[in-house]
Tab-separated table of C-alpha atoms and ligand atoms in Angstrom:
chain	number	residue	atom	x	y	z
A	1	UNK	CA	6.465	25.422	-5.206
A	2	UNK	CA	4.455	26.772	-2.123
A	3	UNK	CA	6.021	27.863	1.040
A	4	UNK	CA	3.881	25.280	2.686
A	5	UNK	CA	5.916	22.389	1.335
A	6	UNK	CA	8.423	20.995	3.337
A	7	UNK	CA	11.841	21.010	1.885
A	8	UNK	CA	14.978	20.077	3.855
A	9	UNK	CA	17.968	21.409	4.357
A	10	UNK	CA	19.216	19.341	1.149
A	11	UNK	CA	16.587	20.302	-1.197
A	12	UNK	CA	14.408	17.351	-0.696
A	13	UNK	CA	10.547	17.704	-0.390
A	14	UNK	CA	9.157	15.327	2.091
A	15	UNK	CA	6.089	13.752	1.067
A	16	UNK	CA	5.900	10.860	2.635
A	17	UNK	CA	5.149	9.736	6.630
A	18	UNK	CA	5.130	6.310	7.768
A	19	UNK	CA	3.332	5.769	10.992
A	20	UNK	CA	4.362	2.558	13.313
A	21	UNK	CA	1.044	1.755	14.585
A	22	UNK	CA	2.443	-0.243	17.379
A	23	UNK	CA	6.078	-1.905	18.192
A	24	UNK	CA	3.879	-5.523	18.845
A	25	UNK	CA	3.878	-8.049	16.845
A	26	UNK	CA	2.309	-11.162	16.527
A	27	UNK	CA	5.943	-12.319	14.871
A	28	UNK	CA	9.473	-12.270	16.126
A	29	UNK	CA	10.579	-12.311	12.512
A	30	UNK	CA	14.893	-13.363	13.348
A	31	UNK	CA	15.699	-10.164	11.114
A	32	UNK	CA	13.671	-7.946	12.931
A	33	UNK	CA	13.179	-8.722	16.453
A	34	UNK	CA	15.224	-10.002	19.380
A	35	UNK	CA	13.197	-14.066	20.120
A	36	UNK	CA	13.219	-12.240	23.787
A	37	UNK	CA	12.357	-9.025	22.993
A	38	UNK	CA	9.478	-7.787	25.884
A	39	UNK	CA	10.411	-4.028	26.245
A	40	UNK	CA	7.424	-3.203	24.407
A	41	UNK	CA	5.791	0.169	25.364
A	42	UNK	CA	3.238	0.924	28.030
A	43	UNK	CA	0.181	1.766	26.175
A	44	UNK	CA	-0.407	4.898	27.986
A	45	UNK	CA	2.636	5.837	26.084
A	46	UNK	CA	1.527	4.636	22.578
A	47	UNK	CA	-0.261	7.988	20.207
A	48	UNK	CA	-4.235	7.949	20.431
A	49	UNK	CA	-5.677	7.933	17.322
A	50	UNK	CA	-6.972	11.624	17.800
A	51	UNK	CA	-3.334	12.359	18.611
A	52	UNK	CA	-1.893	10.744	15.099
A	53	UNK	CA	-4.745	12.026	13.017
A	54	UNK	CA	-3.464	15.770	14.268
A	55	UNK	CA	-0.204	15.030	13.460
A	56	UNK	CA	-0.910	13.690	10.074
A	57	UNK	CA	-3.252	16.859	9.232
A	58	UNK	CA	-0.566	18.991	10.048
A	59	UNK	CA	1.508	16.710	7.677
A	60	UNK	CA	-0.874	17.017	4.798
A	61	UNK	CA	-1.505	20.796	5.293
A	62	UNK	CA	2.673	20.994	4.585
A	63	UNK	CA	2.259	18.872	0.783
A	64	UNK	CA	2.807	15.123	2.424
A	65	UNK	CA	0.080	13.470	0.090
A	66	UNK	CA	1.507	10.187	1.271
A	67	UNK	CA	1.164	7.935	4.723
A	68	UNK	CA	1.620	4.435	5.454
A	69	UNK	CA	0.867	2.413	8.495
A	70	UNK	CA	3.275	0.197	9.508
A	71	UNK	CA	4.439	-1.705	12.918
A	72	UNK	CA	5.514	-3.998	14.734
A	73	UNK	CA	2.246	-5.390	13.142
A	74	UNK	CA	-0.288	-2.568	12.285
A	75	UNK	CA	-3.239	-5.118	12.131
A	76	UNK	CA	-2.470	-6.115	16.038
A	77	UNK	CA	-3.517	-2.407	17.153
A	78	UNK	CA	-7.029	-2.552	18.433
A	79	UNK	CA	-9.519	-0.290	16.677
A	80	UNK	CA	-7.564	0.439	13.438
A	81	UNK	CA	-10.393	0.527	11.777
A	82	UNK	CA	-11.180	3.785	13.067
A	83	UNK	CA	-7.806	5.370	12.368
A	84	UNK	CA	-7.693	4.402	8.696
A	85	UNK	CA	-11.367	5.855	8.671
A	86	UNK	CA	-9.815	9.111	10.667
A	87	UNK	CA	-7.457	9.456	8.346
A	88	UNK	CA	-8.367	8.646	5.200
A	89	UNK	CA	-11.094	11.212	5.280
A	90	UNK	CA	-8.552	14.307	5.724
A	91	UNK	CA	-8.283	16.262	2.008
A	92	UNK	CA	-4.850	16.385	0.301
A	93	UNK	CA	-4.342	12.628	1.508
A	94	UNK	CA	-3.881	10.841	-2.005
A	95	UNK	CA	-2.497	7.398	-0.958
A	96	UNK	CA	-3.383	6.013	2.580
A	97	UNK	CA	-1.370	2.303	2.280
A	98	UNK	CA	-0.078	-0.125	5.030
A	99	UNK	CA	2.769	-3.122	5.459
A	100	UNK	CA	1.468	-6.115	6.770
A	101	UNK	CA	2.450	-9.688	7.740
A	102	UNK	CA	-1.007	-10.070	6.559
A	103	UNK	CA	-1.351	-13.558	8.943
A	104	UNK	CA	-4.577	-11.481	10.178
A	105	UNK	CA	-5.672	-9.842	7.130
A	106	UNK	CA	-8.160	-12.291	6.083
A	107	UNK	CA	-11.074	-10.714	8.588
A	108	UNK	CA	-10.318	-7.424	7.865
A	109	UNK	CA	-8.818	-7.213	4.490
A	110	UNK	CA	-12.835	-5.814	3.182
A	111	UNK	CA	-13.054	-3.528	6.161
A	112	UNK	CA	-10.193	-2.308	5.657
A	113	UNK	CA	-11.091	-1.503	1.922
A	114	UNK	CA	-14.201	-0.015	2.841
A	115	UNK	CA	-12.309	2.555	5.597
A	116	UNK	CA	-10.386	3.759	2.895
A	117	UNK	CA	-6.954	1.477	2.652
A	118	UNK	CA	-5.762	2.089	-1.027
A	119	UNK	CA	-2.665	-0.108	-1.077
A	120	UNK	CA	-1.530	-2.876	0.872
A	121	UNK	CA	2.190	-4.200	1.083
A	122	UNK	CA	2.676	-7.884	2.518
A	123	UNK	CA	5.945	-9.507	3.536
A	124	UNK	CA	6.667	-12.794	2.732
A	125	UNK	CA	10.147	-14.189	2.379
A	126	UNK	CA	9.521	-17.967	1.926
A	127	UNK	CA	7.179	-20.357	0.546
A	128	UNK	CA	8.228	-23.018	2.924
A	129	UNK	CA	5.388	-23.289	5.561
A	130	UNK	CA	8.252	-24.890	7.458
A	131	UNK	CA	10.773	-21.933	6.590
A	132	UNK	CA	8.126	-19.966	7.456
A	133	UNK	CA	7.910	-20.968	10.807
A	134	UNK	CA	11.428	-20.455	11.362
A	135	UNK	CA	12.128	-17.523	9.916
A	136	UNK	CA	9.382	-15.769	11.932
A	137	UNK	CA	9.872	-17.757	15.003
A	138	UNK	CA	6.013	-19.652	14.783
A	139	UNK	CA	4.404	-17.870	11.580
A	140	UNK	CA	1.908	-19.747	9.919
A	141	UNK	CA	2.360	-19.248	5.810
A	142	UNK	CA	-1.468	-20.628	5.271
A	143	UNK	CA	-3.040	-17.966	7.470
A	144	UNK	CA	-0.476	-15.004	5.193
A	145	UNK	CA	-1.503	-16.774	1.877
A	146	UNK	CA	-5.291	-16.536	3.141
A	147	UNK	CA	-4.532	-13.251	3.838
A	148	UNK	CA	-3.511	-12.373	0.520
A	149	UNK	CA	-6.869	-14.164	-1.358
A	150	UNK	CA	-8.660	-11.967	1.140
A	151	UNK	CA	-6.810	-9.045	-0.072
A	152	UNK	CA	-7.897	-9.626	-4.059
A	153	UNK	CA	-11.517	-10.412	-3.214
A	154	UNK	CA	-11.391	-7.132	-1.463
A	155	UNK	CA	-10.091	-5.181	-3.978
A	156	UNK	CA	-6.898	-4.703	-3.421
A	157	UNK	CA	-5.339	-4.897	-7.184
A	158	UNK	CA	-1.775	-4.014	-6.564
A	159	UNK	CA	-0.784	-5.728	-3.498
A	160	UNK	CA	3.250	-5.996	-3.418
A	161	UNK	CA	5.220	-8.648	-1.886
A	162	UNK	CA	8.034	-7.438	0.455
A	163	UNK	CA	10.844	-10.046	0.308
A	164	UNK	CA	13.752	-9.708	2.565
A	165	UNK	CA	16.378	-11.832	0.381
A	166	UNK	CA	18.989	-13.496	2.662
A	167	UNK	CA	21.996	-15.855	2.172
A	168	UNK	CA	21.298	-19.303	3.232
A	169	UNK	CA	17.848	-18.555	3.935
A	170	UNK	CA	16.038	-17.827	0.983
A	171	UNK	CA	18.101	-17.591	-2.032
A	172	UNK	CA	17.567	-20.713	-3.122
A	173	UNK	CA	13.672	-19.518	-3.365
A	174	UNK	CA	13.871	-16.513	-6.072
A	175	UNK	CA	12.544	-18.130	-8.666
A	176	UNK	CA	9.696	-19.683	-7.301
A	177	UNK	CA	8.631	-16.306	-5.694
A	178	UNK	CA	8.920	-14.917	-8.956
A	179	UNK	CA	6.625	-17.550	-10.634
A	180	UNK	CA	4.286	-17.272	-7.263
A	181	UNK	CA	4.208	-13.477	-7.833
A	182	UNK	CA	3.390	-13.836	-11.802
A	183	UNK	CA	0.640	-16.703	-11.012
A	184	UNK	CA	-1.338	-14.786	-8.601
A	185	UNK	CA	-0.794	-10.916	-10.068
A	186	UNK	CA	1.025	-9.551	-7.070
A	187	UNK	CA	4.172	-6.892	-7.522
A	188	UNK	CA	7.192	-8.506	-6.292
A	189	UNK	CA	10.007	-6.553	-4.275
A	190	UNK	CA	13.377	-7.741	-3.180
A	191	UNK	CA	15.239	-5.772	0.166
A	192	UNK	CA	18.392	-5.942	1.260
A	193	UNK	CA	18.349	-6.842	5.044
A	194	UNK	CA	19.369	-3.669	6.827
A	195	UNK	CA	21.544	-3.093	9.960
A	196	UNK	CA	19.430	-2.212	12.796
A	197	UNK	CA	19.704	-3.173	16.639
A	198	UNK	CA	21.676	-6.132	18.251
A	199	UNK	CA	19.986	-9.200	17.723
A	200	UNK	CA	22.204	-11.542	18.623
A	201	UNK	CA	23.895	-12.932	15.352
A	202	UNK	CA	26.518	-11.428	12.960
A	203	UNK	CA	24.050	-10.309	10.161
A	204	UNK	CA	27.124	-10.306	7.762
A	205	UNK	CA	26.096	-13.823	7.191
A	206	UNK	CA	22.965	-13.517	5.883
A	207	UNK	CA	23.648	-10.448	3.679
A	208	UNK	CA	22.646	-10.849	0.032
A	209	UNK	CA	23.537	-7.930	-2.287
A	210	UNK	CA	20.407	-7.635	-4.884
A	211	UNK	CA	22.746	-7.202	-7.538
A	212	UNK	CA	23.182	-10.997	-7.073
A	213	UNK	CA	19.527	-11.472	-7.378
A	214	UNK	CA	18.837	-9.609	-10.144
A	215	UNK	CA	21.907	-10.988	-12.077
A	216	UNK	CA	20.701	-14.377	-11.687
A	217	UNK	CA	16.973	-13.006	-12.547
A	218	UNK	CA	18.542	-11.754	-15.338
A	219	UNK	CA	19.782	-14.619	-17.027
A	220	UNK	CA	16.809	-16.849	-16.106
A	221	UNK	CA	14.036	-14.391	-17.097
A	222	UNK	CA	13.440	-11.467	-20.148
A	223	UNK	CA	13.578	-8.663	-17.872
A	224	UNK	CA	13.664	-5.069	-19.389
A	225	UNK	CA	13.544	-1.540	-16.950
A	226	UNK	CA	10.558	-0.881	-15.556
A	227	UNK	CA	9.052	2.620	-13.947
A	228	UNK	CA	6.370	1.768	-11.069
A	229	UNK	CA	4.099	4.765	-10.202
A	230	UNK	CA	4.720	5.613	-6.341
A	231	UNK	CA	6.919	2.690	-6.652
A	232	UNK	CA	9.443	4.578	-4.139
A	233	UNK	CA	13.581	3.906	-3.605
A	234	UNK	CA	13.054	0.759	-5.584
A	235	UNK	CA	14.427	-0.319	-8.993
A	236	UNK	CA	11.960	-2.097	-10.843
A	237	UNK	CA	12.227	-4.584	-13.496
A	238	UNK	CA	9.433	-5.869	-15.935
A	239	UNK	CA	8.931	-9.752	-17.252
A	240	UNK	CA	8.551	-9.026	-21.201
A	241	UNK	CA	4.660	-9.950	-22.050
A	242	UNK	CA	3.512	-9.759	-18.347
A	243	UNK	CA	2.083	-7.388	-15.711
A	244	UNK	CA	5.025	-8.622	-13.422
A	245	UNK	CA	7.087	-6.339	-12.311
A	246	UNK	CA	9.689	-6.890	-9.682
A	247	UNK	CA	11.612	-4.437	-7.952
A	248	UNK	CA	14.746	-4.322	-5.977
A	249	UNK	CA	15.040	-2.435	-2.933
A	250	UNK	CA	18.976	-1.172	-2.171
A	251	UNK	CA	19.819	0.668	1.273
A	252	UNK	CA	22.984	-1.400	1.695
A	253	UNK	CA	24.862	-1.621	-1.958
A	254	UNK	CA	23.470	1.327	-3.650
A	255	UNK	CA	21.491	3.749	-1.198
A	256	UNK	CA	19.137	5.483	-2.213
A	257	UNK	CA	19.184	8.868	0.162
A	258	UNK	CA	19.464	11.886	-2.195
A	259	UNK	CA	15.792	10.856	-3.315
A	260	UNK	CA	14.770	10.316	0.271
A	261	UNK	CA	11.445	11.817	0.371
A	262	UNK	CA	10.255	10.087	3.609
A	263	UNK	CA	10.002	10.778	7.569
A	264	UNK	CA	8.933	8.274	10.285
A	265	UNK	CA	6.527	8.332	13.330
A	266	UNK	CA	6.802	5.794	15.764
A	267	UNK	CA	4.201	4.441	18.157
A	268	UNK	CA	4.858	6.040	20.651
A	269	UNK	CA	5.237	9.882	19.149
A	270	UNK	CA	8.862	10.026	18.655
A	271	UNK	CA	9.212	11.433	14.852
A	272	UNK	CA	12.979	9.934	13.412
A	273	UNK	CA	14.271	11.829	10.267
A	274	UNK	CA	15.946	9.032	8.998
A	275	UNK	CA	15.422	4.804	9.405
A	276	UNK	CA	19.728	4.439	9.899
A	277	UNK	CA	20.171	7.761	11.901
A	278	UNK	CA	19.250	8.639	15.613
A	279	UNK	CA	17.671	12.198	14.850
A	280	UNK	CA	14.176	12.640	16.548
A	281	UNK	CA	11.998	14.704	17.648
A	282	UNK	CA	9.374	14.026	20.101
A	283	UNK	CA	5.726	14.766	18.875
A	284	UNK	CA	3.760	13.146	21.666
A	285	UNK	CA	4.993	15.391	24.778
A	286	UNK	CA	3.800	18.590	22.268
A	287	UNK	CA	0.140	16.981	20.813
A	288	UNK	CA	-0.410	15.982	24.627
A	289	UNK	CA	0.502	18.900	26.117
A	290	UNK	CA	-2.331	20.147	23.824
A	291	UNK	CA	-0.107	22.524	20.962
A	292	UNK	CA	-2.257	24.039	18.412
A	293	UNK	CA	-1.807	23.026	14.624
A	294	UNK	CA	0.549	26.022	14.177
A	295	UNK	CA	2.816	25.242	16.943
A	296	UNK	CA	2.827	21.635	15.425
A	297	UNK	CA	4.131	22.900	12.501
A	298	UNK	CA	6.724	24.960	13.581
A	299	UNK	CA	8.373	22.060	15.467
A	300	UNK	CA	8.191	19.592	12.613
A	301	UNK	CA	9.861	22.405	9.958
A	302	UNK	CA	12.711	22.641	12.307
A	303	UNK	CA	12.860	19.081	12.894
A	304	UNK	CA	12.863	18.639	8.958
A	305	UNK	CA	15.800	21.208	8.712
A	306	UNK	CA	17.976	18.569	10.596
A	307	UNK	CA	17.139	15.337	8.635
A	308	UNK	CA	20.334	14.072	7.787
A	309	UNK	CA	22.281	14.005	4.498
A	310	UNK	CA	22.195	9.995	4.585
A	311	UNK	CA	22.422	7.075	6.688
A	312	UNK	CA	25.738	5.221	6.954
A	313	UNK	CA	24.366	1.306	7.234
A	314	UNK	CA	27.473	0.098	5.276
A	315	UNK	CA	30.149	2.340	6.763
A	316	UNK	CA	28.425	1.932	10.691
A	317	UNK	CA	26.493	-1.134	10.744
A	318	UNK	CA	26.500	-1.000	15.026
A	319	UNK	CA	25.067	2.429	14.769
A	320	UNK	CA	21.751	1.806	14.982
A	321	UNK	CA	20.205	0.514	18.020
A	322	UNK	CA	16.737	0.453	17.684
A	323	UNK	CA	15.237	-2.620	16.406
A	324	UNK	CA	13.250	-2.402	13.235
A	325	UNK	CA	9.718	-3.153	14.508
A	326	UNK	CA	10.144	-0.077	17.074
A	327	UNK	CA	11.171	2.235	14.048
A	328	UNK	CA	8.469	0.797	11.814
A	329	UNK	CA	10.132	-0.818	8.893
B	401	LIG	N1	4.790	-6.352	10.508
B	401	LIG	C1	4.649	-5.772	9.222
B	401	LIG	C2	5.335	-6.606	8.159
B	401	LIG	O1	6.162	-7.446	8.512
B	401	LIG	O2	5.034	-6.387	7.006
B	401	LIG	C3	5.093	-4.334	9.133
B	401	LIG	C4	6.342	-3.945	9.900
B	401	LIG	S1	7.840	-4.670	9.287
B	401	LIG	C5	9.035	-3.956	10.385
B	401	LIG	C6	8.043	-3.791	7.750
B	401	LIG	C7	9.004	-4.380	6.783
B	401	LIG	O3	10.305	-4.301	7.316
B	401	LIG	C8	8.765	-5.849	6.447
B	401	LIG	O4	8.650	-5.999	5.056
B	401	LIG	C9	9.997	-6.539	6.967
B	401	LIG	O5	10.351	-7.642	6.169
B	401	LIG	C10	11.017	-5.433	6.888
B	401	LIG	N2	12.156	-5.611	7.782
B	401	LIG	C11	12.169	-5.879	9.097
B	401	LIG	N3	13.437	-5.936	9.571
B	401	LIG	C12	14.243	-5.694	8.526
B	401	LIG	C13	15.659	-5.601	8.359
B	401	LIG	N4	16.478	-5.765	9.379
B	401	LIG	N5	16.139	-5.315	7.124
B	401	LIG	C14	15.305	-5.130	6.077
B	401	LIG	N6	13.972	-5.193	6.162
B	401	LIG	C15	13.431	-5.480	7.376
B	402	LIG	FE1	6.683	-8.495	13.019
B	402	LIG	FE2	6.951	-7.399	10.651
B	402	LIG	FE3	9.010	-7.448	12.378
B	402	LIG	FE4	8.210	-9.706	11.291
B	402	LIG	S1	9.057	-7.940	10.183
B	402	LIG	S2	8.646	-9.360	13.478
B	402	LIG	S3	6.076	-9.403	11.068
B	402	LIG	S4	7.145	-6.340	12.632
């Protein structure tokens, strides 16, 4: 182990940075965003790309060999061509990725390929066009599953599915994502839906433990244990005979945080140490008041010295009140 790595203060190298792009989206997913949400930041206050791409060198010069871009909805920043290009260039980067609702992906899934994009990650909770439509408050499912063809012509060979499994809403669809997901040779991932700003509804009610799901996978499939390179917090399972393998995503009934290996830079500079915890550092008043590399550095060791132990999303589910798409999910 170098001294260049960053370790925190309970032994856990970070590796990992996940970059909100923007807090806009062209969805108000219900689980995500307020339906009135409009505090959305000035874009004078949203990072440059010159301003991320320090930031991330000064990441990769301290052993993160991992970055994803996330949102609100990364493909809604203007120009991000020219960030994945920035950034995929820098040496020591191994896996440049991004989360998308893909429902613009199908114009820019091959440019995005040929900037540098390794991995994409696309969320999709329903085959319903008309669930759809709900659940993201006016989604359209064709343009996401035209998104997705885009992605394999492209290139994109292990494009996972990020499924939010809810109560009520789309339990009722496991096994036909599961069959989708093994007809078209996408990864499949379950998530619990997490705690995170006030959005109107008791989100108690729509809480679905994956041990449910993958107890009733279990007896409907031949599912054995499955490892998934870079497959992250997940637990993954594998349908005997196929490439599918489906994974399960925990934060709520079996966190995941003495593995965490993960910080998080939102839009507008603000660098949070942990998705369920309010610790932050701000990044953009230090890039723009023009800090050297070094100086960079310095601030995000200290910061990593405070990332917490855990966050608490079943013992304080008010805690939290940013909303996910500010945070960058
Ligand atoms: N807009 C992009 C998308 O939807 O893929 C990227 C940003 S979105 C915030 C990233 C991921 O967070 C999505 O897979 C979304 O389903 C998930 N997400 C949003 N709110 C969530 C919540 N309250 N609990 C769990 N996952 C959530
Ligand atoms: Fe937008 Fe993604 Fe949040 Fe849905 S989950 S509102 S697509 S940022």
């Amino acid at each position: 182990m170098t001294q260049r790595q960053l370790i925190d203060s309970f032994g856990r190298q970070i590796r990992y940075l996940r970059i909100s792009v923007t807090d806009r989206c062209n969805f108000r997913c219900f689980y995500c965003m307020p339906e009135a949400h409009a505090n959305f930041r000035e874009r004078e206050h949203i990072l440059r790309f010159e301003e991320i791409e320090q930031i991330v060198r000064v990441f990769v010069g301290m052993g993160v060999d991992r970055v994803r871009l996330t949102g609100g909805e990364p493909l809604a920043r203007r120009g991000l061509l020219r960030l994945v290009e920035r950034i995929g260039a820098l040496e020591g980067l191994d896996d440049l990725s991004m989360t998308t609702n893909a429902a613009m992906l199908a114009g820019s899934a091959q440019a995005l390929r040929d900037a540098g994009m390794h991995r994409l990650n696309v969320s999709l909770d329903t085959l319903s066009a008309d669930k759809f439509r709900e659940i993201t408050r006016g989604g359209d499912l064709d343009a996401v599953l035209d998104g997705l063809q885009a992605a394999r012509k492209a290139g994109f060979d292990l494009v996972k599915i990020n499924c939010v499994a809810m109560r009520t809403i789309n339990d009722d669809e496991i096994d036909d994502l599961v069959r989708f997901c093994l007809d078209n040779d996408f990864t499949l991932r379950f998530i619990e839906t997490m705690p995170m700003g006030d959005l109107g509804y008791e989100r108690q009610t729509y809480y679905l433990p994956l041990t449910e799901v993958m107890a009733h996978l279990e007896q409907r499939f031949d599912l054995v244990p499955a490892v998934m390179p870079g497959g992250g917090p997940a637990e993954y399972r594998q349908l005997r005979g196929t490439r599918l393998r489906i994974g399960f995503i925990t934060p709520i009934s079996q966190h995941f945080c003495a593995r965490c290996n993960r910080v998080r830079l939102t839009a507008d500079g603000m660098l949070y140490l942990c998705l369920g915890q309010e610790h932050s550092v701000d990044l953009k008043a230090l890039v723009r008041a023009g800090c050297s590399d070094a100086e960079l550095e310095a601030v995000i060791r200290e910061a990593i010295r405070r990332k917490p132990e855990r966050h608490e999303f079943a013992e304080h589910p008010d805690k939290v009140i940013r909303i996910m798409s500010e945070t960058g999910g």
